[in-house]
Coordinates of N, CA, C and O in Angstrom, one line a residue:
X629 N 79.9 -19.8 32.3 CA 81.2 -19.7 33.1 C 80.9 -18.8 34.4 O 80.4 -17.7 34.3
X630 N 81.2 -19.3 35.3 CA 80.8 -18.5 37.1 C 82.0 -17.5 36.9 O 82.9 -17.6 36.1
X631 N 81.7 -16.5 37.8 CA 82.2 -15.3 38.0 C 83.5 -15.4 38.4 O 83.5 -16.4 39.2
X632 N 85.2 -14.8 38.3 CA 85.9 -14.9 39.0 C 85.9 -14.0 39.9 O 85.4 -12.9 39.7
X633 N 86.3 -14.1 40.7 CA 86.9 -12.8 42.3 C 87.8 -12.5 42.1 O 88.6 -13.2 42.6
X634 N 88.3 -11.3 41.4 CA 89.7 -10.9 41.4 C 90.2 -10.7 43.5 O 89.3 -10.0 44.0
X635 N 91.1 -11.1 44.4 CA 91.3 -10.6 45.5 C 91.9 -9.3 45.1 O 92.6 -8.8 44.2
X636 N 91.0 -8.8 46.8 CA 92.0 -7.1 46.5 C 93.0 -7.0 47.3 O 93.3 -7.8 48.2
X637 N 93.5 -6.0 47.1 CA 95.1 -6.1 47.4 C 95.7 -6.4 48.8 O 96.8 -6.8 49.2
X638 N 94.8 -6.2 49.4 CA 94.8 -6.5 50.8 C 95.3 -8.2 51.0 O 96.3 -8.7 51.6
X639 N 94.1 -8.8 50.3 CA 94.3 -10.2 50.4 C 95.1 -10.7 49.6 O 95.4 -11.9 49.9
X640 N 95.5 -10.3 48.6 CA 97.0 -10.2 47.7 C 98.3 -10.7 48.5 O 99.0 -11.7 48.4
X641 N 98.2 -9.8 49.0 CA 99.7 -9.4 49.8 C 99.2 -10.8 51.4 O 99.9 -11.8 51.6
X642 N 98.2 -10.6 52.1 CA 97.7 -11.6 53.1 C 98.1 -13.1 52.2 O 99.0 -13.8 52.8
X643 N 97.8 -13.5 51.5 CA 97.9 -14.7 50.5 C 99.4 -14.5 50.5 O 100.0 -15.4 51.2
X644 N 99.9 -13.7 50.1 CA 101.6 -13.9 49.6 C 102.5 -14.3 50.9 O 103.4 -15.2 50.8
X645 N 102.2 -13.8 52.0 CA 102.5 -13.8 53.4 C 102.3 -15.4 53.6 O 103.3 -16.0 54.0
X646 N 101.1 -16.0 53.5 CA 100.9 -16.7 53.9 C 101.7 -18.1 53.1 O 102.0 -19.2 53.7
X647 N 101.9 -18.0 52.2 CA 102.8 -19.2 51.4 C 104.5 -18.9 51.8 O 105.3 -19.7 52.2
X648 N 104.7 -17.3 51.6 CA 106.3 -16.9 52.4 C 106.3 -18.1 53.6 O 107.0 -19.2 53.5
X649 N 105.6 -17.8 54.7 CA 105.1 -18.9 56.3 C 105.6 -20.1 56.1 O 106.4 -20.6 56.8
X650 N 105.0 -20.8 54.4 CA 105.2 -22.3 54.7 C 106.9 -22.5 54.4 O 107.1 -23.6 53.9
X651 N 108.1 -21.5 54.6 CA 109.4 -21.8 54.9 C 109.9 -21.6 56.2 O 111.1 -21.5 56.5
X652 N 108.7 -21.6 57.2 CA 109.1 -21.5 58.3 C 109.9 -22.9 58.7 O 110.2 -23.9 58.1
X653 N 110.2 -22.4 60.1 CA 111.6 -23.8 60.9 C 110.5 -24.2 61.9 O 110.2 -25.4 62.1
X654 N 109.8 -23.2 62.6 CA 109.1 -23.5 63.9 C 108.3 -24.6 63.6 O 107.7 -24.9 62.6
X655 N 108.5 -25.3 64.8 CA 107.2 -26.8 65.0 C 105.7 -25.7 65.0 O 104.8 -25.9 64.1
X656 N 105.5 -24.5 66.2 CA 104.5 -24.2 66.5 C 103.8 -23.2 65.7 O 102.6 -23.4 65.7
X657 N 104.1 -22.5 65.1 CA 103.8 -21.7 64.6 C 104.2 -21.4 63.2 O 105.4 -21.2 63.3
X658 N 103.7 -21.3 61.6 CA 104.2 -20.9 60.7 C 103.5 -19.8 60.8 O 102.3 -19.6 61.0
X659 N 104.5 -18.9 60.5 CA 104.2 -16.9 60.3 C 105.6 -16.5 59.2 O 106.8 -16.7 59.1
X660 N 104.1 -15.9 58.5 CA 105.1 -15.2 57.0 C 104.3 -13.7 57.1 O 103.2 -13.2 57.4
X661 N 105.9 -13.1 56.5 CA 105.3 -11.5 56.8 C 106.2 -10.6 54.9 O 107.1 -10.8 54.1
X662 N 105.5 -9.9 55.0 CA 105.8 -9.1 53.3 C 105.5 -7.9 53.7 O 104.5 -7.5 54.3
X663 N 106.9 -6.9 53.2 CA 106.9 -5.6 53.6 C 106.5 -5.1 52.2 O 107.3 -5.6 51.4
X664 N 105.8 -4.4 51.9 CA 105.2 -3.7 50.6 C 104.6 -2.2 50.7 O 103.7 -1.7 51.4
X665 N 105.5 -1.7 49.7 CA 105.4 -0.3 49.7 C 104.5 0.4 47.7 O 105.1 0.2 46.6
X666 N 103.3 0.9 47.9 CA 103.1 1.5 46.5 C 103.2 0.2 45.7 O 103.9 0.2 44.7
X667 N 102.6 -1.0 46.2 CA 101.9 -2.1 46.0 C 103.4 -3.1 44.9 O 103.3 -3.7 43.8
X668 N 104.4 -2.8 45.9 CA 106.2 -3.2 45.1 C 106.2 -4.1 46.7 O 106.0 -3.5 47.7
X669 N 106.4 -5.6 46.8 CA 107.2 -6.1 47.7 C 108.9 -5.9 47.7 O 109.8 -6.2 46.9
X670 N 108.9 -5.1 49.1 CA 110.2 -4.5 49.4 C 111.2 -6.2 49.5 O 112.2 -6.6 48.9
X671 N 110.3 -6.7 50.8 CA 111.5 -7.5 51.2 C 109.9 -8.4 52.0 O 108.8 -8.0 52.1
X672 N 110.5 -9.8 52.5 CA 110.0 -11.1 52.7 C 110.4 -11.3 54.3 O 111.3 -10.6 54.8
X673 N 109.7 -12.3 55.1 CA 110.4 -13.1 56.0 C 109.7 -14.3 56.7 O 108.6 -14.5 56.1
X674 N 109.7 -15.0 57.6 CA 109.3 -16.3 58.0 C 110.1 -16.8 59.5 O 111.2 -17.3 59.5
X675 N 109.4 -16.6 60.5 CA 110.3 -17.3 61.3 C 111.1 -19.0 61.6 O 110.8 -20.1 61.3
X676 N 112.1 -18.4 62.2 CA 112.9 -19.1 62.0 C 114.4 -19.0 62.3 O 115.0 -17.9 62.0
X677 N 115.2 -20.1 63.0 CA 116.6 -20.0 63.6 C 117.1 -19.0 63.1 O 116.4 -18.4 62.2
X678 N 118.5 -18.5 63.5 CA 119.2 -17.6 62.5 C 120.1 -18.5 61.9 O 120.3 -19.6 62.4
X679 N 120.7 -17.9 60.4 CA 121.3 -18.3 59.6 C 122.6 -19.0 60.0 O 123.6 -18.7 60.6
X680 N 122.1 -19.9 59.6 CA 123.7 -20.9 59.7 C 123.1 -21.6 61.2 O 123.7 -22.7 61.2
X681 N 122.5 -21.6 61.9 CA 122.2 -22.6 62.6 C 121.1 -23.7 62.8 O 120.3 -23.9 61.9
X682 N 121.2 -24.5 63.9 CA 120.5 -25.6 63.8 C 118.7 -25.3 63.9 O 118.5 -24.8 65.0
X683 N 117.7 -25.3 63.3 CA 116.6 -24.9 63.6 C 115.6 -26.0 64.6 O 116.3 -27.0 64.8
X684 N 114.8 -26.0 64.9 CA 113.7 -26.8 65.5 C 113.0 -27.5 64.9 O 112.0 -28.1 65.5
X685 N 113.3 -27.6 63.5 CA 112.9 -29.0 62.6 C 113.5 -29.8 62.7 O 112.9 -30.9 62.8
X686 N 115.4 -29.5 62.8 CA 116.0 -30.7 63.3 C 116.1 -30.9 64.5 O 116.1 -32.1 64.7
X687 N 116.2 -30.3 65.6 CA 116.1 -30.3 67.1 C 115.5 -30.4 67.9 O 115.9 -30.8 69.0
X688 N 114.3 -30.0 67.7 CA 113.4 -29.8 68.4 C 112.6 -28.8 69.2 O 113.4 -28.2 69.9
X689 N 111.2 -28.4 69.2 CA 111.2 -27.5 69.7 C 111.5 -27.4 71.6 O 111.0 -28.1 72.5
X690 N 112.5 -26.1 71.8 CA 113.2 -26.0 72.8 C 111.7 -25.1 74.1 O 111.9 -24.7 75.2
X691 N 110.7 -25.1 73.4 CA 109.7 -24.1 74.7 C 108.6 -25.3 74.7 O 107.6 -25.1 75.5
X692 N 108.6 -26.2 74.1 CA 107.8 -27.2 74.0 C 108.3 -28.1 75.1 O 107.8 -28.3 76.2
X693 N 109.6 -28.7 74.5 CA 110.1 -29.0 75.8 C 110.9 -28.8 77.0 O 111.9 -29.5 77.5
X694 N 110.3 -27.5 77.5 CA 110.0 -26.8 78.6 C 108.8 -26.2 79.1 O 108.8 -25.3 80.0
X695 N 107.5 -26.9 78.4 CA 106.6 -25.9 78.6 C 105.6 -24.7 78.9 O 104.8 -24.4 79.8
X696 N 106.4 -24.0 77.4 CA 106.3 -22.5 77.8 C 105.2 -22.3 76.9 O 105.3 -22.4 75.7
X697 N 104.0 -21.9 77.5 CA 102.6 -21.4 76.7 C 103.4 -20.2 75.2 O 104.6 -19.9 75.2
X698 N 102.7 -20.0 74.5 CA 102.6 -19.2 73.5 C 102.7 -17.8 73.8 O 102.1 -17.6 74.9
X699 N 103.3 -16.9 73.4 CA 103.1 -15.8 73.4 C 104.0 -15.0 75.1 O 104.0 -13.9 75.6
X700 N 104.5 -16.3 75.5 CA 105.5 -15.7 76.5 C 107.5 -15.8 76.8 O 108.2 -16.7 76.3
X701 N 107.7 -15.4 77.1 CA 109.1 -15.9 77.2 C 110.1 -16.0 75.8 O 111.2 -16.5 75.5
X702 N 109.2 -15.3 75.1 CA 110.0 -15.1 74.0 C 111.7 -15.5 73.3 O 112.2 -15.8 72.2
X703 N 112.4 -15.1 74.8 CA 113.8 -15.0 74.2 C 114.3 -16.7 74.7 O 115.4 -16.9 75.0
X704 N 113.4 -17.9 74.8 CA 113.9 -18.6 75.1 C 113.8 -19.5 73.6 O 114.2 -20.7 73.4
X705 N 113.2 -19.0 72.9 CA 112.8 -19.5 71.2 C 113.8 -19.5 70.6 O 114.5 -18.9 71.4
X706 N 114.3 -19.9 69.7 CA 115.7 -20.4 69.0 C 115.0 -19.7 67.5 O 115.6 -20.0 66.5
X707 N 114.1 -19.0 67.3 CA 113.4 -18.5 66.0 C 113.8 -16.9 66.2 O 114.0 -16.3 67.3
X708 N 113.7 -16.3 65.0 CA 113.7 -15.2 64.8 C 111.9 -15.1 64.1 O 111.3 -15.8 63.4
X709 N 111.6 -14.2 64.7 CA 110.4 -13.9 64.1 C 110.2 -13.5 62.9 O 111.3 -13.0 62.3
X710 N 108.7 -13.5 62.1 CA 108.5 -13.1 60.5 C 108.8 -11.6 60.1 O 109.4 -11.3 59.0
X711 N 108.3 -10.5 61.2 CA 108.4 -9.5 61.1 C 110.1 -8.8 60.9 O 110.6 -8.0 60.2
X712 N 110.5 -9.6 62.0 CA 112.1 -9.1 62.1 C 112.8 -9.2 60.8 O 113.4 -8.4 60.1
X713 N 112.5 -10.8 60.7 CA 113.5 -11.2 59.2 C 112.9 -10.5 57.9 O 113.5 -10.7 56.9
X714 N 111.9 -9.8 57.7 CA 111.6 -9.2 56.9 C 111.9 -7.4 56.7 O 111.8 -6.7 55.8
X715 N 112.3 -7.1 58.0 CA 112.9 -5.8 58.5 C 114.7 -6.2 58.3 O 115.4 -5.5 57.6
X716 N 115.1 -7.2 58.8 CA 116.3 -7.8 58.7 C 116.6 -7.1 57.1 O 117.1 -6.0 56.8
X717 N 116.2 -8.1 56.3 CA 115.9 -8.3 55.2 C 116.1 -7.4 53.8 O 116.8 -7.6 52.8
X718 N 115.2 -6.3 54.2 CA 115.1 -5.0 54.0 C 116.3 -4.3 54.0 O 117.0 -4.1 53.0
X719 N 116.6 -3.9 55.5 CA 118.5 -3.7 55.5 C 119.5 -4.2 55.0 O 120.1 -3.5 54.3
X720 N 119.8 -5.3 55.1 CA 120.5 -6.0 54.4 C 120.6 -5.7 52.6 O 121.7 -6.0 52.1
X721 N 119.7 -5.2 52.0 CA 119.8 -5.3 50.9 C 119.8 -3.6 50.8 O 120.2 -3.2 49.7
X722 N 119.6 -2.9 51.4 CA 119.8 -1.2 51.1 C 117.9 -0.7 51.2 O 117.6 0.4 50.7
X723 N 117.1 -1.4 51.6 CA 115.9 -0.9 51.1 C 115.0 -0.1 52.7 O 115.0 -0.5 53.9
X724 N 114.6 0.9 52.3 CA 113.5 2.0 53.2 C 112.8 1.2 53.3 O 112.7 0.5 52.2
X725 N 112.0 0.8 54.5 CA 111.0 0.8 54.9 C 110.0 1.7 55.2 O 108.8 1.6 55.2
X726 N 110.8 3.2 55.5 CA 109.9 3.7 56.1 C 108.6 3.8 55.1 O 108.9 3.4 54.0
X727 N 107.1 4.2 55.3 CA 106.1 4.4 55.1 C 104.9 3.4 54.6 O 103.7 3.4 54.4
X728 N 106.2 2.0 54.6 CA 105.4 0.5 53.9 C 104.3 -0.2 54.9 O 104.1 0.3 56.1
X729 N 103.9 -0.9 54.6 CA 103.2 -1.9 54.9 C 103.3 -3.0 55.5 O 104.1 -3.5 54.7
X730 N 103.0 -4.0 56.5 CA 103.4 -5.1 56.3 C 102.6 -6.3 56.4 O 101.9 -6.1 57.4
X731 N 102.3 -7.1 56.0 CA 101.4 -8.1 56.1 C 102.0 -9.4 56.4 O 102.8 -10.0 55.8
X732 N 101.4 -9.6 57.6 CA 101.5 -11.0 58.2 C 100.8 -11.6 58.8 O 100.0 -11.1 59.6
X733 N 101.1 -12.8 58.7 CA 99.8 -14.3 59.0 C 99.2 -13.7 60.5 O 98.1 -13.5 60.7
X734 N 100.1 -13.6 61.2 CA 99.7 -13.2 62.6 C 100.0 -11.4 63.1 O 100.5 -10.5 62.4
X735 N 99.6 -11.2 64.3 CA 99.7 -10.0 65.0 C 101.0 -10.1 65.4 O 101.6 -11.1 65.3
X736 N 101.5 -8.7 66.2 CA 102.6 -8.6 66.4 C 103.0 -8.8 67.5 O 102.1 -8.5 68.3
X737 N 104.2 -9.6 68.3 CA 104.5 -9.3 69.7 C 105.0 -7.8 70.0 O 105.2 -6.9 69.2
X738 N 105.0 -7.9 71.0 CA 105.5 -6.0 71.3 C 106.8 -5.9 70.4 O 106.8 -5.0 69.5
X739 N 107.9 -6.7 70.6 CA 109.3 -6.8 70.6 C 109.3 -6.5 68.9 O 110.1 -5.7 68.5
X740 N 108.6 -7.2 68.2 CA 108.2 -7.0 66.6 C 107.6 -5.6 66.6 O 108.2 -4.7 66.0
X741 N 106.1 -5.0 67.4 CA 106.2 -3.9 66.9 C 106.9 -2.8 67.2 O 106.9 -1.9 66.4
X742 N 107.8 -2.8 68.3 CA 108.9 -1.5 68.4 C 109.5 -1.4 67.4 O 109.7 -0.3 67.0
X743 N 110.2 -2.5 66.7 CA 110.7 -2.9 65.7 C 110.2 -2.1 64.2 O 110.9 -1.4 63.5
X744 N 108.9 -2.6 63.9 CA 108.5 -1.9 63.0 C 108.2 0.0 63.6 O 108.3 0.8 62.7
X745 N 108.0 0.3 64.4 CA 107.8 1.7 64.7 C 108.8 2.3 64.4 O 108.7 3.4 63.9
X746 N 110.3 1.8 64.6 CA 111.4 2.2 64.5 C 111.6 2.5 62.9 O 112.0 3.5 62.3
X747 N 111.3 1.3 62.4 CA 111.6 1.3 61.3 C 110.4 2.0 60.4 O 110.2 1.8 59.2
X748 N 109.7 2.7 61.3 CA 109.0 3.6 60.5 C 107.5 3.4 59.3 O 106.9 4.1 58.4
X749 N 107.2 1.9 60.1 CA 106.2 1.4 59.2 C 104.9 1.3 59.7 O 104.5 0.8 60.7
X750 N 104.3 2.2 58.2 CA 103.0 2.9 58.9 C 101.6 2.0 59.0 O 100.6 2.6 59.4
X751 N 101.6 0.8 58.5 CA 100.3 0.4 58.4 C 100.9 -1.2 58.4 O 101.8 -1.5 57.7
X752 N 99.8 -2.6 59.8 CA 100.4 -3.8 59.8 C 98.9 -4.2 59.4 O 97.9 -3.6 59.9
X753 N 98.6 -5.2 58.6 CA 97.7 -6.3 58.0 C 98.0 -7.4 58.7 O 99.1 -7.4 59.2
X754 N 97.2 -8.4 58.8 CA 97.2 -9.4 60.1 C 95.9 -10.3 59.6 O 95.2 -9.6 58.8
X755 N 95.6 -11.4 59.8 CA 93.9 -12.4 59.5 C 94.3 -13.3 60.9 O 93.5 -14.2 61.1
X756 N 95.5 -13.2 62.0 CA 95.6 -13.9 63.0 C 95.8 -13.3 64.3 O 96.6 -12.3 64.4
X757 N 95.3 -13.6 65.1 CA 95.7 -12.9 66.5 C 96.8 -13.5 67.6 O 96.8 -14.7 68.1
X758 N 97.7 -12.4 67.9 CA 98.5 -14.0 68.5 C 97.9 -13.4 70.0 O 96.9 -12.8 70.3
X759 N 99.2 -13.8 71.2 CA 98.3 -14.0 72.1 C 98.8 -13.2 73.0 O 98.5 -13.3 74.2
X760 N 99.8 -11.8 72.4 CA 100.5 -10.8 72.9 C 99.7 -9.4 72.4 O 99.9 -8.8 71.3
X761 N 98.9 -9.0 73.3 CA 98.1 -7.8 72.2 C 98.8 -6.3 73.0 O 98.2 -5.2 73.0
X762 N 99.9 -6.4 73.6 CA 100.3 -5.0 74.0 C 100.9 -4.3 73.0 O 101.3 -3.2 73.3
X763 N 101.0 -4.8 71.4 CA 101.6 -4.1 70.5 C 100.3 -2.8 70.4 O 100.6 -1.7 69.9
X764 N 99.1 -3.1 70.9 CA 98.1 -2.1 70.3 C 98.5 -0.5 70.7 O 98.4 0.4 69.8
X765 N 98.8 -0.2 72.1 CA 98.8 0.6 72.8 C 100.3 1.6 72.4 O 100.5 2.7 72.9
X766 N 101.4 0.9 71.3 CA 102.2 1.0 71.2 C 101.8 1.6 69.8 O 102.0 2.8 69.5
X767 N 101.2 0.8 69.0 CA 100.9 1.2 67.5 C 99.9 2.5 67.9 O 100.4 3.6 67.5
X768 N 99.0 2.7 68.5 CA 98.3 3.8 68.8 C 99.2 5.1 69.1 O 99.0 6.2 68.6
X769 N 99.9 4.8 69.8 CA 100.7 5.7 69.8 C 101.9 6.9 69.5 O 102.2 8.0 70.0
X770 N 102.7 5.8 68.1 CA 103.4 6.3 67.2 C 102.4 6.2 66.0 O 102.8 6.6 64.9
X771 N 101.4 5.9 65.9 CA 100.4 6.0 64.6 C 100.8 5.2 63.4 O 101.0 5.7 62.3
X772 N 101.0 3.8 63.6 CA 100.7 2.5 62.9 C 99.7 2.3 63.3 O 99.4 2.1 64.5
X773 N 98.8 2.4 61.9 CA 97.4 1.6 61.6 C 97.7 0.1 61.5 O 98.6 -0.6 61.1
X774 N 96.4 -0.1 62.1 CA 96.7 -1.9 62.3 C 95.1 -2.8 61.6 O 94.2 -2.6 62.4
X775 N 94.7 -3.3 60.9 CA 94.4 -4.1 60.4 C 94.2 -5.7 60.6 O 95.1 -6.5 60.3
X776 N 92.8 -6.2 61.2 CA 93.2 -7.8 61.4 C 92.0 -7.7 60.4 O 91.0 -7.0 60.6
X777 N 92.1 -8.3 59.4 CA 91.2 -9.1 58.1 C 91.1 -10.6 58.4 O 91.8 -11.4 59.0
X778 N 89.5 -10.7 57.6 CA 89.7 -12.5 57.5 C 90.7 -12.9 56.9 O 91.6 -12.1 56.4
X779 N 90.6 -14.4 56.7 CA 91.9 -15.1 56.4 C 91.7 -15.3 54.9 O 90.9 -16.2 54.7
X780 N 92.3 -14.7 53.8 CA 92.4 -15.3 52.8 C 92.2 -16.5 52.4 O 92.4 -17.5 53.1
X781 N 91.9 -16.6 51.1 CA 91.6 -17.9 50.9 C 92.5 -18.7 50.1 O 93.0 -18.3 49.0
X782 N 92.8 -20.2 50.8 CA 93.9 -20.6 50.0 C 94.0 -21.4 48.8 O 94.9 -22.2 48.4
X783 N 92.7 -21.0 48.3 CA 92.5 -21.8 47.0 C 93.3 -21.0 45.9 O 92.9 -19.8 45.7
X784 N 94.2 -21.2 45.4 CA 95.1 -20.2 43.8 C 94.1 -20.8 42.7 O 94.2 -21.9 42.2
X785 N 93.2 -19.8 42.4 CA 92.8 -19.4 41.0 C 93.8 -19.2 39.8 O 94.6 -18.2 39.7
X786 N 93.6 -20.4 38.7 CA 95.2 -20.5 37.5 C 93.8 -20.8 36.3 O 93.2 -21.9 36.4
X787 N 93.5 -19.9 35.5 CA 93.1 -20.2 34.3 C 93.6 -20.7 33.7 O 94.8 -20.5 34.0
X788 N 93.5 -21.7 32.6 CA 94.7 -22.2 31.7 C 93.8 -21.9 30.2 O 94.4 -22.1 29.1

């Protein structure tokens, strides 16, 4: 019988993120993000329209057709990002963030990391780079540790 790899927790939570993603709305991008504190998922998110509206699966994407490169212009996306709805999320239900974690498919845009600084979260996990890297200079500076790991792997290990 060959060896199993238990993943460590790192790639745990990177894996969990990464299936959260596949409920995204966006054409361009699936990003899943998991806030986890003392190895307890606080709260979840995935971008994507806001609630109750039409998303870009049924409509189409709106920066596509306008094209708007990746990683700019942000507020013209019809998506809420993974980070936010997972801070969203969080509130919504009564839960601290401060001191957690967060893991997601991709890096942060700025607009997501002020977000998490605010909300006080001390360390972001990442296996993707997007194509906004001014969050660095930001996390350096309120002291979020940042993390970009390889990409987990998406094979699920199920003994029977």
């Amino acid at each position: 019988m060959s060896e199993i790899k238990r993943p460590d927790i790192d790639e745990y939570f990177l894996k969990i993120a990464s299936v959260v993603a596949e409920r995204a709305t966006c054409r361009r991008h699936h990003i899943g993000a998991v806030a986890v504190k003392d190895k307890h998922i606080l709260s979840t998110g995935y971008n994507g329209a806001a609630a109750g509206t039409k998303d870009c699966l049924e409509l189409g994407c709106l920066r596509d057709e306008l094209g708007i490169p990746s990683g700019t212009r942000a507020e013209i996306c019809r998506a809420i990002h993974a980070e936010q709805n997972a801070i969203i999320q969080a509130a919504l239900h009564g839960i601290s963030l401060d001191g957690a974690t967060i893991y997601c498919t991709h890096s942060p845009c700025i607009l997501c990391a002020k977000m998490m600084a605010n909300a006080r979260i001390k360390r972001v996990v990442t296996y993707h780079s997007y194509a906004d890297r001014s969050f660095i200079d930001l996390f350096d500076e309120v002291g979020i540790e940042y993390e970009l790991l390889p990409a987990p792997s998406s094979e699920i290990i199920n003994l029977e």
